[in-house]
Structure formats: structure tokens, C-alpha cells
XYZ file of N, CA and C in Angstrom:
516
model
N -15.448 6.306 -32.119
C -16.822 6.739 -32.252
C -17.001 8.059 -31.513
N -17.926 8.868 -31.978
C -18.130 10.145 -31.309
C -18.903 9.938 -30.007
N -18.887 10.939 -29.157
C -19.457 10.821 -27.809
C -20.948 10.494 -27.822
N -21.711 11.140 -28.685
C -23.159 10.897 -28.701
C -23.459 9.480 -29.184
N -22.771 9.017 -30.199
C -22.958 7.632 -30.657
C -22.622 6.663 -29.524
N -21.561 6.939 -28.794
C -21.179 6.096 -27.656
C -22.315 6.023 -26.633
N -22.884 7.174 -26.315
C -23.972 7.217 -25.324
C -25.210 6.448 -25.798
N -25.505 6.551 -27.076
C -26.716 5.923 -27.618
C -26.541 4.427 -27.829
N -25.332 3.960 -28.067
C -25.135 2.548 -28.415
C -24.703 1.661 -27.244
N -24.371 2.228 -26.089
C -23.967 1.406 -24.935
C -25.154 0.580 -24.433
N -24.906 -0.670 -24.119
C -25.933 -1.570 -23.588
C -25.379 -2.286 -22.367
N -26.255 -2.639 -21.446
C -25.866 -3.461 -20.306
C -25.738 -4.907 -20.759
N -24.660 -5.539 -20.354
C -24.381 -6.927 -20.719
C -24.501 -7.786 -19.461
N -25.111 -8.955 -19.620
C -25.346 -9.833 -18.475
C -24.828 -11.255 -18.706
N -23.772 -11.358 -19.501
C -23.089 -12.637 -19.691
C -21.681 -12.317 -20.168
N -20.688 -12.700 -19.358
C -19.302 -12.326 -19.620
C -18.394 -13.538 -19.754
N -17.351 -13.353 -20.556
C -16.246 -14.312 -20.601
C -15.397 -14.072 -19.352
N -14.615 -15.055 -18.969
C -13.780 -14.904 -17.779
C -12.460 -14.179 -18.074
N -12.183 -13.851 -19.326
C -10.939 -13.179 -19.713
C -10.802 -11.835 -18.994
N -9.634 -11.602 -18.402
C -9.380 -10.365 -17.670
C -9.166 -9.196 -18.636
N -9.688 -8.059 -18.255
C -9.476 -6.812 -18.985
C -8.068 -6.315 -18.633
N -7.290 -5.843 -19.614
C -5.946 -5.334 -19.302
C -6.003 -4.197 -18.278
N -5.053 -4.211 -17.362
C -5.023 -3.206 -16.293
C -4.991 -1.788 -16.865
N -4.260 -1.583 -17.954
C -4.169 -0.239 -18.546
C -5.553 0.250 -18.986
N -6.370 -0.657 -19.500
C -7.717 -0.281 -19.933
C -8.593 0.036 -18.721
N -8.485 -0.781 -17.683
C -9.242 -0.517 -16.450
C -8.859 0.852 -15.892
N -7.578 1.155 -15.900
C -7.105 2.450 -15.395
C -7.703 3.616 -16.184
N -7.792 3.474 -17.499
C -8.375 4.536 -18.335
C -9.863 4.703 -18.030
N -10.561 3.596 -17.845
C -11.993 3.653 -17.517
C -12.184 4.339 -16.164
N -11.369 3.957 -15.191
C -11.458 4.562 -13.862
C -11.136 6.054 -13.921
N -10.144 6.422 -14.716
C -9.817 7.842 -14.844
C -11.037 8.630 -15.317
N -11.774 8.069 -16.290
C -12.990 8.748 -16.757
C -13.991 8.898 -15.611
N -14.059 7.891 -14.745
C -14.940 7.982 -13.582
C -14.573 9.122 -12.663
N -13.269 9.392 -12.537
C -12.830 10.474 -11.643
C -13.184 11.850 -12.187
N -13.556 11.927 -13.452
C -13.923 13.211 -14.049
C -15.429 13.428 -14.119
N -16.209 12.570 -13.467
C -17.659 12.787 -13.423
C -17.947 14.073 -12.657
N -18.998 14.743 -13.067
C -19.410 15.942 -12.342
C -19.830 15.557 -10.924
N -19.474 16.397 -9.960
C -19.904 16.196 -8.576
C -20.334 17.537 -8.006
N -21.244 17.493 -7.060
C -21.751 18.718 -6.454
C -20.632 19.592 -5.922
N -20.551 20.815 -6.415
C -19.550 21.803 -6.024
C -18.123 21.258 -6.154
N -17.931 20.277 -7.028
C -16.642 19.636 -7.266
C -16.034 19.076 -5.977
N -16.889 18.611 -5.074
C -16.406 18.062 -3.799
C -15.866 16.637 -3.955
N -16.169 16.012 -5.070
C -15.639 14.681 -5.381
C -15.879 13.696 -4.234
N -17.160 13.557 -3.862
C -17.521 12.690 -2.737
C -17.317 11.188 -2.986
N -17.324 10.699 -4.237
C -17.165 9.255 -4.435
C -15.728 8.761 -4.296
N -15.625 7.467 -4.018
C -14.377 6.718 -4.120
C -14.700 5.442 -4.877
N -13.682 4.854 -5.489
C -13.868 3.609 -6.235
C -12.905 2.553 -5.711
N -13.366 1.321 -5.730
C -12.532 0.176 -5.411
C -12.508 -0.692 -6.657
N -11.343 -0.845 -7.258
C -11.198 -1.671 -8.461
C -10.827 -3.085 -8.019
N -11.744 -4.014 -8.197
C -11.544 -5.391 -7.761
C -11.227 -6.261 -8.976
N -9.987 -6.757 -9.012
C -9.578 -7.703 -10.051
C -9.137 -9.023 -9.435
N -9.046 -9.065 -8.114
C -8.688 -10.271 -7.377
C -9.894 -11.213 -7.384
N -9.743 -12.393 -7.987
C -10.873 -13.306 -8.152
C -11.473 -13.742 -6.817
N -10.643 -13.989 -5.832
C -11.153 -14.423 -4.534
C -12.049 -13.349 -3.908
N -11.600 -12.101 -3.937
C -12.403 -11.009 -3.396
C -13.644 -10.784 -4.252
N -13.483 -10.846 -5.559
C -14.629 -10.689 -6.464
C -15.694 -11.736 -6.151
N -15.277 -12.976 -5.939
C -16.228 -14.053 -5.644
C -16.873 -13.869 -4.269
N -16.107 -13.351 -3.316
C -16.667 -13.062 -1.987
C -17.744 -11.983 -2.075
N -17.459 -10.939 -2.840
C -18.437 -9.867 -3.041
C -19.677 -10.386 -3.764
N -19.470 -11.238 -4.746
C -20.579 -11.829 -5.486
C -21.487 -12.623 -4.547
N -20.876 -13.430 -3.674
C -21.659 -14.241 -2.735
C -22.436 -13.360 -1.759
N -21.816 -12.289 -1.280
C -22.494 -11.372 -0.370
C -23.655 -10.678 -1.072
N -23.419 -10.240 -2.297
C -24.462 -9.576 -3.081
C -25.609 -10.543 -3.367
N -25.290 -11.774 -3.710
C -26.316 -12.788 -3.989
C -27.149 -13.072 -2.745
N -26.492 -13.133 -1.608
C -27.204 -13.384 -0.353
C -28.228 -12.278 -0.093
N -27.822 -11.033 -0.303
C -28.729 -9.892 -0.130
C -29.892 -9.998 -1.102
N -29.604 -10.448 -2.329
C -30.632 -10.588 -3.362
C -31.523 -11.802 -3.109
N -31.060 -12.734 -2.268
C -31.844 -13.923 -1.976
C -31.684 -15.017 -3.015
N -30.480 -15.146 -3.572
C -30.219 -16.147 -4.596
C -28.841 -16.758 -4.364
N -28.531 -17.801 -5.107
C -27.179 -18.359 -5.036
C -26.481 -18.273 -6.389
N -27.023 -17.468 -7.286
C -26.395 -17.261 -8.590
C -25.404 -16.101 -8.506
N -24.603 -15.921 -9.544
C -23.606 -14.854 -9.578
C -24.234 -13.568 -10.103
N -24.479 -12.593 -9.235
C -25.078 -11.335 -9.695
C -24.146 -10.507 -10.565
N -22.858 -10.909 -10.647
C -21.896 -10.198 -11.484
C -21.729 -10.865 -12.849
N -22.545 -11.866 -13.126
C -22.618 -12.493 -14.455
C -21.265 -12.948 -15.004
N -20.393 -13.400 -14.129
C -19.082 -13.912 -14.500
C -18.085 -12.818 -14.911
N -18.452 -11.553 -14.797
C -17.513 -10.473 -15.150
C -16.298 -10.543 -14.236
N -15.088 -10.426 -14.799
C -13.878 -10.562 -13.982
C -13.485 -9.307 -13.205
N -14.081 -8.158 -13.555
C -13.720 -6.895 -12.915
C -14.969 -6.283 -12.292
N -14.816 -5.827 -11.060
C -15.899 -5.118 -10.378
C -15.328 -3.815 -9.853
N -15.889 -2.714 -10.286
C -15.503 -1.417 -9.735
C -16.641 -0.988 -8.820
N -16.334 -0.915 -7.545
C -17.334 -0.523 -6.550
C -17.258 0.986 -6.396
N -18.413 1.625 -6.490
C -18.483 3.071 -6.287
C -19.198 3.320 -4.964
N -18.520 4.039 -4.096
C -19.090 4.467 -2.823
C -19.032 5.985 -2.804
N -19.853 6.605 -1.962
C -19.788 8.056 -1.859
C -19.984 8.474 -0.410
N -19.336 9.564 -0.069
C -19.328 10.090 1.291
C -20.688 10.706 1.616
N -21.354 10.129 2.597
C -22.703 10.573 2.962
C -22.734 11.956 3.603
N -21.567 12.501 3.930
C -21.520 13.841 4.505
C -21.837 14.912 3.459
N -21.722 14.565 2.184
C -22.001 15.518 1.105
C -23.466 15.387 0.691
N -24.183 16.486 0.580
C -25.611 16.393 0.263
C -25.904 15.807 -1.127
N -24.929 15.826 -2.009
C -25.141 15.331 -3.376
C -24.527 13.955 -3.604
N -24.190 13.230 -2.543
C -23.393 12.003 -2.691
C -24.026 10.958 -3.597
N -25.337 10.769 -3.531
C -25.974 9.749 -4.381
C -25.866 10.150 -5.853
N -26.097 11.414 -6.141
C -25.999 11.895 -7.522
C -24.555 11.825 -8.005
N -23.632 12.222 -7.139
C -22.214 12.186 -7.499
C -21.797 10.762 -7.874
N -22.143 9.802 -7.024
C -21.783 8.412 -7.288
C -22.461 7.864 -8.531
N -23.695 8.289 -8.769
C -24.425 7.835 -9.958
C -23.770 8.355 -11.229
N -23.295 9.594 -11.186
C -22.601 10.138 -12.354
C -21.279 9.419 -12.593
N -20.583 9.030 -11.529
C -19.361 8.242 -11.685
C -19.704 6.920 -12.373
N -20.768 6.265 -11.920
C -21.183 5.004 -12.542
C -21.446 5.196 -14.033
N -22.140 6.264 -14.396
C -22.416 6.532 -15.806
C -21.146 6.744 -16.602
N -20.209 7.519 -16.046
C -18.941 7.728 -16.741
C -18.200 6.416 -16.933
N -18.184 5.563 -15.895
C -17.488 4.283 -16.004
C -18.069 3.439 -17.138
N -19.392 3.331 -17.185
C -20.030 2.489 -18.208
C -19.819 3.044 -19.611
N -19.914 4.353 -19.750
C -19.716 4.952 -21.072
C -18.259 4.892 -21.510
N -17.332 5.083 -20.590
C -15.913 4.958 -20.932
C -15.598 3.517 -21.320
N -16.135 2.561 -20.574
C -15.903 1.148 -20.903
C -16.337 0.872 -22.337
N -17.516 1.326 -22.694
C -18.028 1.107 -24.052
C -17.095 1.729 -25.086
N -16.589 2.923 -24.799
C -15.681 3.593 -25.732
C -14.398 2.781 -25.941
N -13.997 2.004 -24.939
C -12.790 1.170 -25.046
C -13.106 -0.266 -25.469
N -14.351 -0.535 -25.853
C -14.715 -1.870 -26.319
C -14.916 -2.881 -25.204
N -15.169 -2.400 -23.992
C -15.382 -3.254 -22.827
C -16.865 -3.195 -22.460
N -17.437 -4.336 -22.162
C -18.850 -4.399 -21.778
C -18.997 -4.126 -20.291
N -20.194 -3.665 -19.914
C -20.425 -3.298 -18.514
C -21.887 -3.484 -18.141
N -22.129 -3.396 -16.833
C -23.492 -3.387 -16.311
C -23.443 -2.808 -14.899
N -24.467 -2.072 -14.522
C -24.601 -1.533 -13.170
C -25.302 -2.590 -12.338
N -24.661 -3.029 -11.270
C -25.251 -4.009 -10.368
C -25.546 -3.313 -9.038
N -26.764 -3.465 -8.577
C -27.204 -2.801 -7.347
C -26.819 -3.587 -6.090
N -27.349 -3.179 -4.990
C -27.180 -3.757 -3.654
C -25.855 -3.402 -2.996
N -25.111 -2.449 -3.554
C -23.866 -2.008 -2.911
C -24.167 -1.338 -1.578
N -25.266 -0.604 -1.512
C -25.650 0.047 -0.256
C -25.793 -0.994 0.840
N -26.603 -2.004 0.571
C -26.852 -3.048 1.559
C -25.578 -3.852 1.855
N -24.788 -4.077 0.826
C -23.557 -4.850 0.967
C -22.592 -4.206 1.960
N -22.437 -2.897 1.863
C -21.470 -2.228 2.715
C -22.076 -1.728 4.023
N -23.339 -2.057 4.251
C -23.948 -1.848 5.568
C -23.780 -3.088 6.439
N -23.382 -4.223 5.836
C -23.172 -5.442 6.613
C -21.840 -5.350 7.347
N -21.702 -6.176 8.350
C -20.442 -6.216 9.094
C -19.291 -6.618 8.172
N -19.529 -7.623 7.307
C -18.492 -8.062 6.374
C -18.085 -6.933 5.431
N -19.060 -6.201 4.932
C -18.767 -5.086 4.032
C -17.983 -3.984 4.719
N -18.373 -3.646 5.947
C -17.651 -2.608 6.701
C -16.219 -3.044 6.995
N -16.033 -4.339 7.327
C -14.684 -4.848 7.593
C -13.829 -4.807 6.329
N -14.441 -5.071 5.184
C -13.707 -5.007 3.926
C -13.195 -3.589 3.687
N -14.071 -2.600 3.865
C -13.643 -1.204 3.676
C -12.510 -0.868 4.637
N -12.658 -1.285 5.867
C -11.628 -1.028 6.869
C -10.301 -1.670 6.461
N -10.362 -2.903 5.943
C -9.139 -3.601 5.542
C -8.444 -2.907 4.373
N -9.204 -2.152 3.588
C -8.637 -1.427 2.455
C -8.214 -0.006 2.828
N -8.413 0.346 4.100
C -8.023 1.676 4.561
C -9.017 2.758 4.209
N -10.248 2.373 3.900
C -11.276 3.353 3.546
C -12.020 3.743 4.810
N -11.816 4.986 5.211
C -12.439 5.501 6.426
C -13.422 6.589 6.064
N -14.458 6.725 6.848
C -15.459 7.749 6.612
C -16.832 7.131 6.517
N -17.815 7.970 6.324
C -19.208 7.537 6.282
C -19.626 7.347 4.819
N -19.213 6.220 4.247
C -19.475 5.943 2.837
C -20.667 5.024 2.655
N -21.415 5.290 1.597
C -22.535 4.431 1.210
C -22.234 3.837 -0.158
N -22.526 2.561 -0.304
C -22.359 1.923 -1.597
C -23.377 2.447 -2.593
N -22.915 2.885 -3.742
C -23.794 3.401 -4.798
C -24.065 2.313 -5.832
N -23.035 1.602 -6.253
C -23.232 0.552 -7.247
C -21.935 -0.171 -7.550
N -22.084 -1.272 -8.270
C -20.953 -2.047 -8.763
C -20.982 -1.910 -10.282
N -19.901 -1.457 -10.865
C -19.785 -1.423 -12.321
C -18.976 -2.653 -12.709
N -19.655 -3.652 -13.257
C -18.937 -4.846 -13.672
C -18.413 -4.633 -15.088
N -17.208 -5.143 -15.328
C -16.543 -4.961 -16.618
C -16.008 -6.286 -17.131
N -16.015 -6.435 -18.430
C -15.432 -7.611 -19.050
C -15.771 -7.659 -20.524
N -15.524 -8.828 -21.104
C -15.815 -9.050 -22.517
C -17.119 -9.840 -22.617
N -18.027 -9.344 -23.423
C -19.328 -9.986 -23.565
C -19.193 -11.407 -24.093
N -20.003 -12.291 -23.534
C -20.089 -13.674 -24.011
C -21.490 -13.893 -24.587
N -21.979 -12.873 -25.274
C -23.313 -12.900 -25.868
C -23.381 -11.794 -26.912
N -24.439 -11.827 -27.689
C -24.654 -10.738 -28.632
C -25.111 -9.509 -27.854
N -24.772 -8.353 -28.384
C -25.218 -7.112 -27.758
C -26.732 -6.998 -27.917
N -27.452 -6.736 -26.830
C -28.909 -6.631 -26.950
C -29.323 -5.435 -27.802
N -30.437 -5.591 -28.465
C -30.999 -4.476 -29.240
C -31.561 -3.449 -28.255
N -31.536 -2.190 -28.635
C -32.099 -1.188 -27.730
C -33.611 -1.350 -27.611
N -34.121 -1.096 -26.435
C -35.572 -1.085 -26.246
C -36.116 0.172 -26.903
N -37.339 0.104 -27.414
C -37.922 1.335 -27.956
C -38.024 2.387 -26.853
N -37.823 3.625 -27.218
C -37.970 4.711 -26.243
C -39.455 4.923 -25.983
N -39.812 5.127 -24.736
C -41.218 5.286 -24.356
C -41.796 6.580 -24.929
N -43.099 6.569 -25.091
C -43.772 7.801 -25.501
C -43.728 8.781 -24.340
N -43.818 10.034 -24.653
C -43.828 11.093 -23.639
C -42.579 11.086 -22.763
N -41.461 10.702 -23.337
C -40.188 10.744 -22.610
C -39.778 12.202 -22.368
N -40.118 13.061 -23.318
C -39.713 14.465 -23.249
C -40.937 15.344 -23.404
N -41.031 16.322 -22.566
C -42.067 17.347 -22.676
C -41.373 18.672 -22.977
N -41.913 19.411 -23.896
C -41.346 20.702 -24.279
C -42.165 21.842 -23.654
N -41.491 22.819 -23.181
C -42.143 24.029 -22.680
C -41.554 25.200 -23.469
N -42.168 25.446 -24.640
C -41.628 26.483 -25.525
C -42.372 27.794 -25.356
């Protein structure tokens, strides 16, 4: 599919099969994330690709606790790509957000469903979150931007919502 069709047809999925996405496909999706635009090409974000079920479930429980629930905020998706960005860069939030967008759009291009899950900021401000980063050798002043969950949809693709009126203003 062409790039514009990909952008227009991608939808967030909130029900996943437990089937693992092939590592080669995850690698291609992550590569697209590394090519997101960043302020002055400083490349402030880093990604953590989580395919280990035990760690994925630990992250899910921590995220659920922050959300105030005991349900799985990752909707059973087997892959979680955590995007963090270096707070020393003035554009870090935008940089990380663009990485998230690239990940979701690349996933769709490869036939993989995705959704942006929030609370990464709060998750990695906890002692458990900081210890996790330390255990992975991630040093620096990083803030969690989001979790890009990946997997195979276990539901029909949702229809697009109508676009709101006055979405675009022209100054001709």
C-alpha cells in the first residue's frame, strides 16, 4: 500500500491474540522508528523492545497500578516497545512522539496491529521503573514517552471516526 493510504487506514487495536510477532518483523518496525525526525537530528529517544512475557506482564501490572485498575492495559499484546527520550534535549517529547508514530505506521505497513499506551512517564518515575532501566544498562535522564504495543488483532478493525469540523483552517 502507498504511504498515504497507510497513514489514513491505520487504527488503534485494543484486543490482541497472544501469537508472537516474528523478530524480523519487529526489527523492521523498530528500524522505522529510528528514522523518525528529531530536533536537530539529535536522536534523543531510545527504545526497549520487550518480547519476554514475564517482563511484559510486570510492566503491564505496573502500568495498571498507575491507572488504578487490575486489567491488562496492553490488551494481551505480546510485544511492547517502550519509547523513552533524553530530557536534556529541548525537543525530547516531540522526538519520542514522532518515533511512536513511525512505529505504529510501520507496524500497519507490515500487517501488524498496534496501539499507543500511555503512563510510560509515570512508570519510569517509579523506583521499579528506574531499576528496570538500570538493569538494562540505560543511563541518563530519560522520560517515558509511550508504549507501542504490537501484535495480531483479535477483533475486527474499527471503522474510522468521522473527522471533526474545522479541523483545518486555511490562510490564503
